[in-house]
XYZ file of C-alpha atoms in Angstrom:
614
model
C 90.237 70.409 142.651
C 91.722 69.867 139.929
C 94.946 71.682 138.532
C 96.879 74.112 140.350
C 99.746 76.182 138.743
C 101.830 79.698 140.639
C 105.015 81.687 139.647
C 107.431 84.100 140.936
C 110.332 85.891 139.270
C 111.525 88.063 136.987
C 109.397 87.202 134.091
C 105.477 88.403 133.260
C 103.572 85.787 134.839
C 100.584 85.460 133.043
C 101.988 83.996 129.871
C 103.355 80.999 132.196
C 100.005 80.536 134.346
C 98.262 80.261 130.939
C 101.022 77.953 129.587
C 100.778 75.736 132.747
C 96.730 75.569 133.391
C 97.115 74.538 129.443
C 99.364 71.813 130.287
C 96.604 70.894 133.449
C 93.643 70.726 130.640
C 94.008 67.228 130.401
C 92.874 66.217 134.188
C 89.349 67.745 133.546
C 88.382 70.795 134.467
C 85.182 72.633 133.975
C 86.220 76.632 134.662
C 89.562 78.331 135.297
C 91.305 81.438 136.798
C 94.460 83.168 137.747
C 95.437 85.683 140.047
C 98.411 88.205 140.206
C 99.314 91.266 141.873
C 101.105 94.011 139.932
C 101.323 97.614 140.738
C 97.692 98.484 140.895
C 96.941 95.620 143.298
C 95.600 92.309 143.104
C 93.947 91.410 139.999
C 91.430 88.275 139.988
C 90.205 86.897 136.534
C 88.153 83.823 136.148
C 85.573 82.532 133.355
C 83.620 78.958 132.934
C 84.817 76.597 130.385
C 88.200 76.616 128.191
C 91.111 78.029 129.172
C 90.545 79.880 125.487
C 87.600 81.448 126.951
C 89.993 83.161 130.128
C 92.291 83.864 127.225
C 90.133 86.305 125.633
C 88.512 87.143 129.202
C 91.784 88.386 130.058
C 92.280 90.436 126.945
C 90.458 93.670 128.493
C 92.621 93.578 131.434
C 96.054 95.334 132.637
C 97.958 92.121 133.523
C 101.495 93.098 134.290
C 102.763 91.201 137.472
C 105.409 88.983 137.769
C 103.919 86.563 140.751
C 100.293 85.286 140.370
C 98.497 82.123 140.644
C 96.565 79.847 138.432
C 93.342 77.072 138.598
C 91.355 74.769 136.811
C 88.692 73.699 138.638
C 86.304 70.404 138.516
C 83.356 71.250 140.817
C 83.312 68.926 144.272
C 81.012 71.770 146.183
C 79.032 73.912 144.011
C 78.130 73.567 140.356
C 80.500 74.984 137.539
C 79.700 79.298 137.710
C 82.362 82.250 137.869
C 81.128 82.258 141.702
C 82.450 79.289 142.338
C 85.572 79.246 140.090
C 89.119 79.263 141.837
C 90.797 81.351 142.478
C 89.019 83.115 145.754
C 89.478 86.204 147.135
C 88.868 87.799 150.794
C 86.344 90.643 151.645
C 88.843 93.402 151.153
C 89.891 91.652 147.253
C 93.700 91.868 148.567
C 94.491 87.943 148.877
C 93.408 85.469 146.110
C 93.851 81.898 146.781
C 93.665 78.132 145.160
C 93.056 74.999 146.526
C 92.696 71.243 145.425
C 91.265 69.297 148.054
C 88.427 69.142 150.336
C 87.728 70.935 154.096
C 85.613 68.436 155.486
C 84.599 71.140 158.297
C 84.004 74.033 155.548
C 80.646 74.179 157.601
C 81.378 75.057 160.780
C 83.897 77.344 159.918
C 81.741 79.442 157.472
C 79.081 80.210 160.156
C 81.727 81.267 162.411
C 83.281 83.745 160.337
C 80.118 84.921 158.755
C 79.140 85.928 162.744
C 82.871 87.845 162.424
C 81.595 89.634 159.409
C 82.847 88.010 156.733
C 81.250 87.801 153.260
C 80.604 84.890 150.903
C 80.053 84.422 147.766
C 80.267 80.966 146.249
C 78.756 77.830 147.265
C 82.570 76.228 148.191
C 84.712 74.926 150.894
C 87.757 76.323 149.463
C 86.705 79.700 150.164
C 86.759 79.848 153.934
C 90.382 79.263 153.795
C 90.637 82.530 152.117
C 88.888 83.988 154.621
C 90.443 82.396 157.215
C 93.501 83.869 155.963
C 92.184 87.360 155.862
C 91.240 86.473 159.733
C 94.847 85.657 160.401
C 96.650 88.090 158.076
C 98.895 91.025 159.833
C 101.338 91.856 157.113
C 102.729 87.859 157.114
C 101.511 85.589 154.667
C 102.672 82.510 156.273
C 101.952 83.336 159.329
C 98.261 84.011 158.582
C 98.239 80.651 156.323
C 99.731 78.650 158.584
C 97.435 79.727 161.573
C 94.231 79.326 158.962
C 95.066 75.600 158.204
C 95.654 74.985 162.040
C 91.580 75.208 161.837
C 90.727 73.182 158.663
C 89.885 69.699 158.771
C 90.606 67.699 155.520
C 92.481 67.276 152.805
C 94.552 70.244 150.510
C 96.927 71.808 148.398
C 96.888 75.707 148.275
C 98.805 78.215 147.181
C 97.969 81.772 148.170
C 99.226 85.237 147.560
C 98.689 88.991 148.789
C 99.129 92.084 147.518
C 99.997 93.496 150.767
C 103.176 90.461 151.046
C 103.707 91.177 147.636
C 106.532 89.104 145.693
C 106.119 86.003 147.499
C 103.270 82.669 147.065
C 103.142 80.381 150.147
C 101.354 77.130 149.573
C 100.735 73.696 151.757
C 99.862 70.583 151.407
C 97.988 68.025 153.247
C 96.818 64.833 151.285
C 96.387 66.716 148.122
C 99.671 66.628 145.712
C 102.043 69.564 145.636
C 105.027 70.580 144.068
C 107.995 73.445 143.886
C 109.969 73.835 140.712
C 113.441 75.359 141.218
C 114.720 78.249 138.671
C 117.914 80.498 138.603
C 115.852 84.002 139.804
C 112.584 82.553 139.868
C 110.376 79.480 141.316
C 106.853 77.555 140.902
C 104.228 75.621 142.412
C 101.988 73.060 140.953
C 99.604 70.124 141.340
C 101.226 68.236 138.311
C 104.829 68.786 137.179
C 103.651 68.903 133.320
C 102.870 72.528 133.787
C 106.308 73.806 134.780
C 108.596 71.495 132.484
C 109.353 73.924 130.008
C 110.840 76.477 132.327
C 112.285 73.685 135.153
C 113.227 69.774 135.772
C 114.303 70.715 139.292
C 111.232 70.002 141.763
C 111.021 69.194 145.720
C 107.360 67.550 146.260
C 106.135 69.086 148.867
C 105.415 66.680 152.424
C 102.240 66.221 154.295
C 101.645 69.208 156.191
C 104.307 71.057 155.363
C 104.525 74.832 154.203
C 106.473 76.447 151.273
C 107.982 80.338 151.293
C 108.671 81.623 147.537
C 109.677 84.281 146.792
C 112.418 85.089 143.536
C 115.349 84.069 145.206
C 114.810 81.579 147.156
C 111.936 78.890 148.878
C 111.885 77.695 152.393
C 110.075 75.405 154.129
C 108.740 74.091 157.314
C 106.168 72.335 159.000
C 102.575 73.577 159.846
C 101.839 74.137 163.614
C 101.335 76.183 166.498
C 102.053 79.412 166.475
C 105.579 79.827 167.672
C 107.100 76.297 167.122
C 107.862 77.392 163.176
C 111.520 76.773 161.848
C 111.894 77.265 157.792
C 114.900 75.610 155.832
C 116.188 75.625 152.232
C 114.610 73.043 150.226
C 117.275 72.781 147.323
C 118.826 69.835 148.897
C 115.948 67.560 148.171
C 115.484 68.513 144.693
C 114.589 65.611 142.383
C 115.320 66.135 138.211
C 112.610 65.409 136.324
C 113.733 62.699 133.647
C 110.917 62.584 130.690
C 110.836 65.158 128.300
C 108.216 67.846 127.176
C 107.514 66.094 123.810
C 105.964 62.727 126.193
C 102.863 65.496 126.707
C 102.360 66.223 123.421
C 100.332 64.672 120.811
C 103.022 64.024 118.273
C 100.376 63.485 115.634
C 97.606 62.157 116.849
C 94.361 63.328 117.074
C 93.661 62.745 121.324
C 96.840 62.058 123.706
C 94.253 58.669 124.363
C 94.682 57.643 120.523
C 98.940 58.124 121.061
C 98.627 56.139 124.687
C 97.178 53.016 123.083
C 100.023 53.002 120.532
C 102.620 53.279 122.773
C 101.970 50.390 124.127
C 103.953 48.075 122.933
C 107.026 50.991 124.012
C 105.381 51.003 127.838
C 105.045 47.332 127.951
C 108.899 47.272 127.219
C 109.660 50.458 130.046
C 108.290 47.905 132.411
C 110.692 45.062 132.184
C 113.865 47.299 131.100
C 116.095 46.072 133.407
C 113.997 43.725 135.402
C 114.505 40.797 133.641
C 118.243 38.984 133.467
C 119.336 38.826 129.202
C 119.480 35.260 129.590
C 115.869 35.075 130.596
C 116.093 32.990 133.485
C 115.255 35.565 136.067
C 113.278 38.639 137.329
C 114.570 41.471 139.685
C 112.577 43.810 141.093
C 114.252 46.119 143.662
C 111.082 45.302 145.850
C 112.254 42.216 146.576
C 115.742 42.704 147.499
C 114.298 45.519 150.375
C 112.197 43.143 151.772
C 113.463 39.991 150.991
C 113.407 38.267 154.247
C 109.210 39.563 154.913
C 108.202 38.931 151.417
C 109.691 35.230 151.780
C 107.189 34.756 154.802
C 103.960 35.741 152.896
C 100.875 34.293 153.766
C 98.283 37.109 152.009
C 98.494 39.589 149.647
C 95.509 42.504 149.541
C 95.550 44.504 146.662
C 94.068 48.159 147.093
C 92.509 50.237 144.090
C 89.835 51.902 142.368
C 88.850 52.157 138.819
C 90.978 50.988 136.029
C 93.509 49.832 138.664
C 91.400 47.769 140.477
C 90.353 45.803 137.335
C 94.490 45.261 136.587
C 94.638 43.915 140.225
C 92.124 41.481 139.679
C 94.197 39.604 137.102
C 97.425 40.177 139.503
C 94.930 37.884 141.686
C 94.098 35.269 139.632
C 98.085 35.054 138.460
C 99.153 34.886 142.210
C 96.785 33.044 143.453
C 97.567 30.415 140.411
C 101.057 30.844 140.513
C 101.944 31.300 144.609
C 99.336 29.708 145.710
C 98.689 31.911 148.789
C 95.034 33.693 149.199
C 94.926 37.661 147.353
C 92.287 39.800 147.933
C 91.352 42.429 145.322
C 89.691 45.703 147.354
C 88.142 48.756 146.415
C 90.161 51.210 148.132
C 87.513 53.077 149.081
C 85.849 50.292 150.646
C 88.662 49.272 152.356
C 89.458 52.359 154.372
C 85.713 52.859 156.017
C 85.726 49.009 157.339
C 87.293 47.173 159.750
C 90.295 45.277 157.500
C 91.622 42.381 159.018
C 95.246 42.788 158.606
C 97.091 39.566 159.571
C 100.769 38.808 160.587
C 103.008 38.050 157.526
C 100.189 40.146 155.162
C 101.358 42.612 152.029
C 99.030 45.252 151.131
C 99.676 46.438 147.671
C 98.652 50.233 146.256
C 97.884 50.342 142.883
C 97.774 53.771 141.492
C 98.916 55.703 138.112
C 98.806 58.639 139.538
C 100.042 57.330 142.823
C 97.866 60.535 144.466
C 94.406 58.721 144.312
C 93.082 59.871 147.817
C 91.027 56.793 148.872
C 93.839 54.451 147.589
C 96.662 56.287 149.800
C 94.182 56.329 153.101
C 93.691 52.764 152.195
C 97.332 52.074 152.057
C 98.313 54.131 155.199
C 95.355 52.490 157.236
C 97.474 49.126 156.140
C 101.223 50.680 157.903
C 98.693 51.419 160.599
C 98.054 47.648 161.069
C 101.248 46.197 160.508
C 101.014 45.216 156.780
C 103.932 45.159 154.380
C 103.288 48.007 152.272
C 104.579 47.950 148.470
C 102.956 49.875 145.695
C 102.717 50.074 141.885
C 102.692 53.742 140.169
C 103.402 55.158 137.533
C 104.484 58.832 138.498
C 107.591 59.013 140.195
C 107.877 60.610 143.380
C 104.255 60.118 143.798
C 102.808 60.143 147.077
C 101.726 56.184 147.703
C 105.457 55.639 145.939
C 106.578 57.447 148.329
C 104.932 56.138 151.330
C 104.737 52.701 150.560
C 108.027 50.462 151.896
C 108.585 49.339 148.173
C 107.382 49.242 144.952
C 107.242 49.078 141.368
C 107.429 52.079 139.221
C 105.783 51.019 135.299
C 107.630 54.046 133.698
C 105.164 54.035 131.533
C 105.550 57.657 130.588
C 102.968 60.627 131.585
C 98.996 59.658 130.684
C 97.372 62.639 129.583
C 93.727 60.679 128.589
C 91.607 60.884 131.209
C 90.795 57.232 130.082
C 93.701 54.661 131.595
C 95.271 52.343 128.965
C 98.377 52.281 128.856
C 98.748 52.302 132.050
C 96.447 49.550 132.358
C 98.478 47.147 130.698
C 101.452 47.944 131.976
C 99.954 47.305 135.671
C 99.327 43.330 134.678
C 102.934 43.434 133.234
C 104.455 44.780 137.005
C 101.815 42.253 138.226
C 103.203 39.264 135.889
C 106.638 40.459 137.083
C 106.364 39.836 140.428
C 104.121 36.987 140.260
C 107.147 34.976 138.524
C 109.599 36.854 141.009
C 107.392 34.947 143.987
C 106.833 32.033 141.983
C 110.403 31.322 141.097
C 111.333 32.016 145.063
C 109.852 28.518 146.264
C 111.660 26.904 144.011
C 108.474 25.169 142.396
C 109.214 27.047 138.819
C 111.917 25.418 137.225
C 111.908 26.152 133.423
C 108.224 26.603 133.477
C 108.991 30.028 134.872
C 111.604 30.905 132.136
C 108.852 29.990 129.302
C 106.720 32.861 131.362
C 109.551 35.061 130.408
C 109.894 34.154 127.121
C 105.763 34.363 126.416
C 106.360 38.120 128.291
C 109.157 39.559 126.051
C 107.150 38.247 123.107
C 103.690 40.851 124.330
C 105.016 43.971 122.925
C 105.272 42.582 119.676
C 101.587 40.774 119.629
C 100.679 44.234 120.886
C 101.761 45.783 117.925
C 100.347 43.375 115.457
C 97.221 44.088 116.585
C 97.794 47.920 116.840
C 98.414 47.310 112.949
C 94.982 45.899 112.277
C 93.013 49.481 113.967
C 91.096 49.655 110.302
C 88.715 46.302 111.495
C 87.915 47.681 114.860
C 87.234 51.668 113.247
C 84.966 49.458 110.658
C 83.227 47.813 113.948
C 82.570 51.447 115.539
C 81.010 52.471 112.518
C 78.279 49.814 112.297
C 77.735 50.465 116.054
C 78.241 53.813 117.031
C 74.060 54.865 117.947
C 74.074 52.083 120.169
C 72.697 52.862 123.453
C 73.828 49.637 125.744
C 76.898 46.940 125.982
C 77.309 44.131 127.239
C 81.042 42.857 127.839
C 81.780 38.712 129.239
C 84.741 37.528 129.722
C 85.734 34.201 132.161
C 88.511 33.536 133.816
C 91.275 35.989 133.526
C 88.956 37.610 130.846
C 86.597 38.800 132.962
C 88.857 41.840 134.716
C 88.886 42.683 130.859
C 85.413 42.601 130.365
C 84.439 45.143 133.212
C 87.331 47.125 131.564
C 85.932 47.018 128.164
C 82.614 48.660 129.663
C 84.384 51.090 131.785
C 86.285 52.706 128.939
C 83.197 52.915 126.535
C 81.264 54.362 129.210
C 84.065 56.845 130.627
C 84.377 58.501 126.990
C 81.382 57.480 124.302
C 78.548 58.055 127.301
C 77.021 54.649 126.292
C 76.108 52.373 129.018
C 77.931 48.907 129.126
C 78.397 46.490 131.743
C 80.732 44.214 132.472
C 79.891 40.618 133.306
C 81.298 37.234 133.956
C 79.681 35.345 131.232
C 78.196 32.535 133.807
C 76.631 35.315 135.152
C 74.131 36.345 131.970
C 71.664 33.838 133.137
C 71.542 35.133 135.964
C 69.357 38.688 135.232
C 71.822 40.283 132.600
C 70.334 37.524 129.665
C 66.429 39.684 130.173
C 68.274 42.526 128.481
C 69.637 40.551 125.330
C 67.855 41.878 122.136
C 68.700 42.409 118.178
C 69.735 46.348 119.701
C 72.217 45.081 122.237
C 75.256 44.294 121.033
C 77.583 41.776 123.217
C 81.050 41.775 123.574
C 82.949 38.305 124.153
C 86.291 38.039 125.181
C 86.425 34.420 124.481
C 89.805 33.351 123.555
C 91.366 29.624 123.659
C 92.151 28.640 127.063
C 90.667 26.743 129.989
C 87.135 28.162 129.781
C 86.690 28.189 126.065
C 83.834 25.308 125.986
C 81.733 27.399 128.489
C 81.791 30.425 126.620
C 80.450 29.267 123.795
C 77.678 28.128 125.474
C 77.231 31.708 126.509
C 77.535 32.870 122.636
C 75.310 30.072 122.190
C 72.367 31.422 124.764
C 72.809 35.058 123.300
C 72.201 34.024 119.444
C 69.354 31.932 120.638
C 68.105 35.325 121.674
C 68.625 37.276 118.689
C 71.553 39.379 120.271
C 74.964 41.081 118.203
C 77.760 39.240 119.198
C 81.538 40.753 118.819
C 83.840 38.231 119.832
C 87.369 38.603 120.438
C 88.964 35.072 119.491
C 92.388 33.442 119.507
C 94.113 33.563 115.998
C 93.259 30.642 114.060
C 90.114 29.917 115.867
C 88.281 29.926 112.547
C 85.318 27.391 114.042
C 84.179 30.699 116.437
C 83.432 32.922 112.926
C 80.451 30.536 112.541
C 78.627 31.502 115.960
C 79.265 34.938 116.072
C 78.365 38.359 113.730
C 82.021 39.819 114.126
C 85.240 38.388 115.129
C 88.592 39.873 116.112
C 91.973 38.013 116.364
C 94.433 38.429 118.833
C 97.608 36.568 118.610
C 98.053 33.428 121.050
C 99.927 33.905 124.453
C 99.868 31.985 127.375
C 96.594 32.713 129.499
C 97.447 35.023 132.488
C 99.147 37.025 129.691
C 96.003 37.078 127.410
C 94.318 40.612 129.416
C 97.391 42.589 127.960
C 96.008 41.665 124.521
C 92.450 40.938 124.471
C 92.181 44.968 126.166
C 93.510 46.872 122.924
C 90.833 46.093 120.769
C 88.715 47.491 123.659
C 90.351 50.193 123.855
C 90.631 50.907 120.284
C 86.327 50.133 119.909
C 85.543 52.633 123.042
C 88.008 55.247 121.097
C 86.478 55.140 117.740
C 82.691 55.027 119.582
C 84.074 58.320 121.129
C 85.178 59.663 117.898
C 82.137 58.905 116.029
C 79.510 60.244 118.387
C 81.554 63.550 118.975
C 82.597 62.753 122.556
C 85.739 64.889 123.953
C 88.180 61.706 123.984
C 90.684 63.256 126.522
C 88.032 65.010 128.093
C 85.104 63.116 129.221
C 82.731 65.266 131.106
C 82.485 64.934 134.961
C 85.549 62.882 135.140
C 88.959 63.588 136.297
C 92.419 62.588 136.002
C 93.632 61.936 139.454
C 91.103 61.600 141.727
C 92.393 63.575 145.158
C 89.495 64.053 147.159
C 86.977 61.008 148.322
């Protein structure tokens, strides 16, 4: 994996491959390549590190062509070396293909075409599908892919060309996100619909084993299978349009796209409820719940599916619906989930939680649910994502596209859907009353707080500063503070490299207080509500030990200034509301960290966007 970008048509191809892997940069990528056949031939050209570096890699070469094919790769099999960098070519250097994914029975198949003769020469699974294809190849393309992914085992998206079907790419999916972009006299495929928006808003998303045909004019597809049971069709019918625009991807200013997606906040935060919540206030819709009315009335669990930053907005949708509904929600690590044994009662919703809405142990998580008769509903934020598209309802956050590695907005907007449908379920028992419309109310109000403490970055860069050689974190948090906490360590972690764990404070006694020491600064998230008196008692046991404490307080809370070395203010809000606020700070310290200690922001090494294999 990680980005995949192709084109054919009338146009030199290699100034759009460059454009699109360029757009791709952001999901993390650690070497890059493209492929095109002009004239001469096929023509493979791959270097390690920045797309910059294939720029001026490729300035020795003849690279006329107008259909080639394009890859950043993040190493799953093999370390990071021009061997292993996409794209791959056969023994005879006439096919070149890319692949995002993972063949699971890579293996097997290697051996068995090495006994047929065939050479390799990287350490990765993607290249016996090349192979494979050079096996099956007799002057059809799709023919000879379709027959070489009849053998794999796993998940993919490829997209191959030849130079002996010249003028055509065929690419497949199977777990692994793909897309076609429709043109007048030409056509694309990609992994991520940012690489193609400045030449198309048209795109089909390619289906679960299916198989695209493009060539200039036109694209077909059909399903892959046995050899004979093939029937292509025209996929213009199922185009979607595209709605955001190019400028969402760009920086606009800022120094990293992460820097921008914490200030638009308090725009995202809005995106969610446009529309969801009645002018007057009094009421929520989500289209969810008019789809399923009738099962969603009958609840009697909830499981909520995950990994990562999404997890940790799940676990306040738990503590808000388990306050709120009062029915028992269960917060899983997807990729836990999916290698058990679930139990998956009568009257149970399973819900996905994804930005991407591609994350491959989150989607086998939430098809292993359909599998056992769950309700299936999912919040994403891409639309047209696969789990969106899969699940039986959901939520999109139209949060716009997040180009930092590093989940924030995103984040936020997650407990917003959350809060959303928490009142939606709360207000359908008829237990709410006005209580429910002052949950609105306290909602509509977030963007704003969000803002005013956008405004107030300066403290927070000052905090960075003072901190920035630090080697370890600690983060508490109770209640629904402590989903923040383990957030506040992921993100410095994820982009500054400095280890930080996140803790529920009642837990420091229990092992994490042997670490406290003047060098290890603690983060408290310990704001005014129901477990206030307890966390001080924590602050308490950490000064007693000569620790840094940074304390994110309620405004006005001027008696907490005395306890602790640094204090931030958030504004007040009612308590399942106070992760949305008591996060940006976070996020703001674990940017500046980054900053200061020269970290790649959008970049962070060994991590990636979208995760699409396991």
């Amino acid at each position: 994996m990680c980005g995949i970008v192709g084109y054919v048509g009338n146009k030199e191809v290699l100034p759009i491959l460059l454009e699109g892997l360029e757009r791709l940069e952001y999901r993390g990528y650690d070497s890059a390549g493209v492929a095109f056949v002009n004239p001469e031939g096929l023509k493979c050209v791959k270097s390690v590190g920045k797309i910059e570096t294939l720029r001026r890699t490729l300035e020795g070469h003849q690279c006329k062509g107008m259909v080639g094919i394009g890859h950043t790769r993040w190493a799953t099999h093999g370390l990071p070396s021009l061997e292993n960098a996409h794209p791959h070519v056969d023994c005879h250097q006439k096919i070149a293909l890319v692949h995002n994914g993972i063949i699971e029975n890579h293996d097997f198949l290697r051996l068995s075409l090495e006994k047929e003769g065939h050479h390799f020469v990287s350490n990765t699974d993607t290249e016996v599908l090349v192979h494979l294809v050079e096996k099956y190849f007799h002057g059809d393309l799709s023919d000879a892919l379709n027959r070489a992914l009849s053998e794999v085992e796993g998940a993919y998206g490829v997209a191959v060309v030849s130079q002996d079907d010249p003028c055509k790419i065929v690419a497949a999916r199977f777990g692994s996100p793909l897309a076609v972009g429709l043109g007048e006299g030409e056509h694309f495929v990609t992994s991520d619909v940012a690489a193609i928006l400045n030449h198309t808003r048209k795109v089909v998303y390619l289906k679960d084993r299916e198989l695209a045909v493009l060539t200039k004019e036109k694209v077909e597809t059909g399903s892959i299978s046995p050899i004979g049971d093939r029937c292509y069709v025209d996929v213009h019918m199922r185009a979607e349009e595209i709605e955001w625009e190019v400028d969402k991807i760009e920086k606009k200013g800022y120094r990293h796209f992460m820097h921008k997606e914490i200030h638009e906040q308090p725009a995202s935060l809005l995106n969610v409820m446009r529309g969801r919540i009645d002018p007057d206030g009094t009421n929520v819709r989500l289209g969810v719940f008019s789809e399923k009315r009738e099962e969603l009335e009958g609840l009697r669990r909830i499981l909520i599916v995950a990994c990562g930053t999404s997890w940790h907005a799940g676990l306040v949708g738990e503590y808000m619906l388990e306050e709120y509904e009062r029915i028992p929600v269960e917060v899983e690590y997807a990729s836990e989930f999916r290698y058990r044994k679930p139990i998956i009662e009568e009257d149970t919703a399973v819900i996905a939680m994804s930005q991407s809405g591609e994350t491959a142990d989150t989607l086998a998580a939430l098809r292993e649910s359909k599998k056992n008769g769950a309700i299936t509903l999912s919040i994403c934020n891409v639309v047209g994502s696969t789990i969106a598209r899969e699940a039986e309802g959901g939520i999109y956050l139209h949060a716009g596209p997040e180009i930092g590695v590093a989940s924030t907005k995103v984040f936020t907007s997650q407990i917003a859907a959350l809060h959303l449908l928490t009142i939606l379920l709360w207000m359908r028992n008829g237990r709410a009353g006005e209580a429910a419309s002052n949950m609105i109310k306290a909602l509509r109000e977030v963007p704003e707080q969000v803002d005013s403490i956008l405004h107030r970055e300066k403290q927070i860069e000052d905090l960075a500063q003072l901190y920035k050689d630090s080697e370890n974190f600690l983060y508490l948090g109770r209640g629904y503070n402590f989903p923040v906490a383990l957030e506040g360590a992921l993100k410095l972690k994820e982009i500054s490299y400095i280890h930080a764990e996140g803790y529920p404070a009642a837990e420091l006694k229990h092992g994490p207080i042997a670490l406290i020491t003047k060098d290890m600064p603690v983060v408290f998230i310990a704001t005014r509500d129901s477990t206030y008196g307890k966390i001080l008692g924590n602050i308490e046991e950490v000064k007693a030990r000569g620790g840094k404490v940074i304390a994110i307080a309620t405004a006005g809370d001027t008696d907490i200034r005395k306890k602790v070395d640094h204090v931030f203010y958030i504004p007040e809000a009612p308590e399942p509301l106070t992760p949305i606020l008591s996060v940006i700070p976070l996020q703001l310290l674990a940017y500046h960290m980054a900053v200061l200690r020269g970290c790649d922001v959008d970049k962070p090494r060994n991590l990636a966007k979208s995760v699409t294999v396991e």
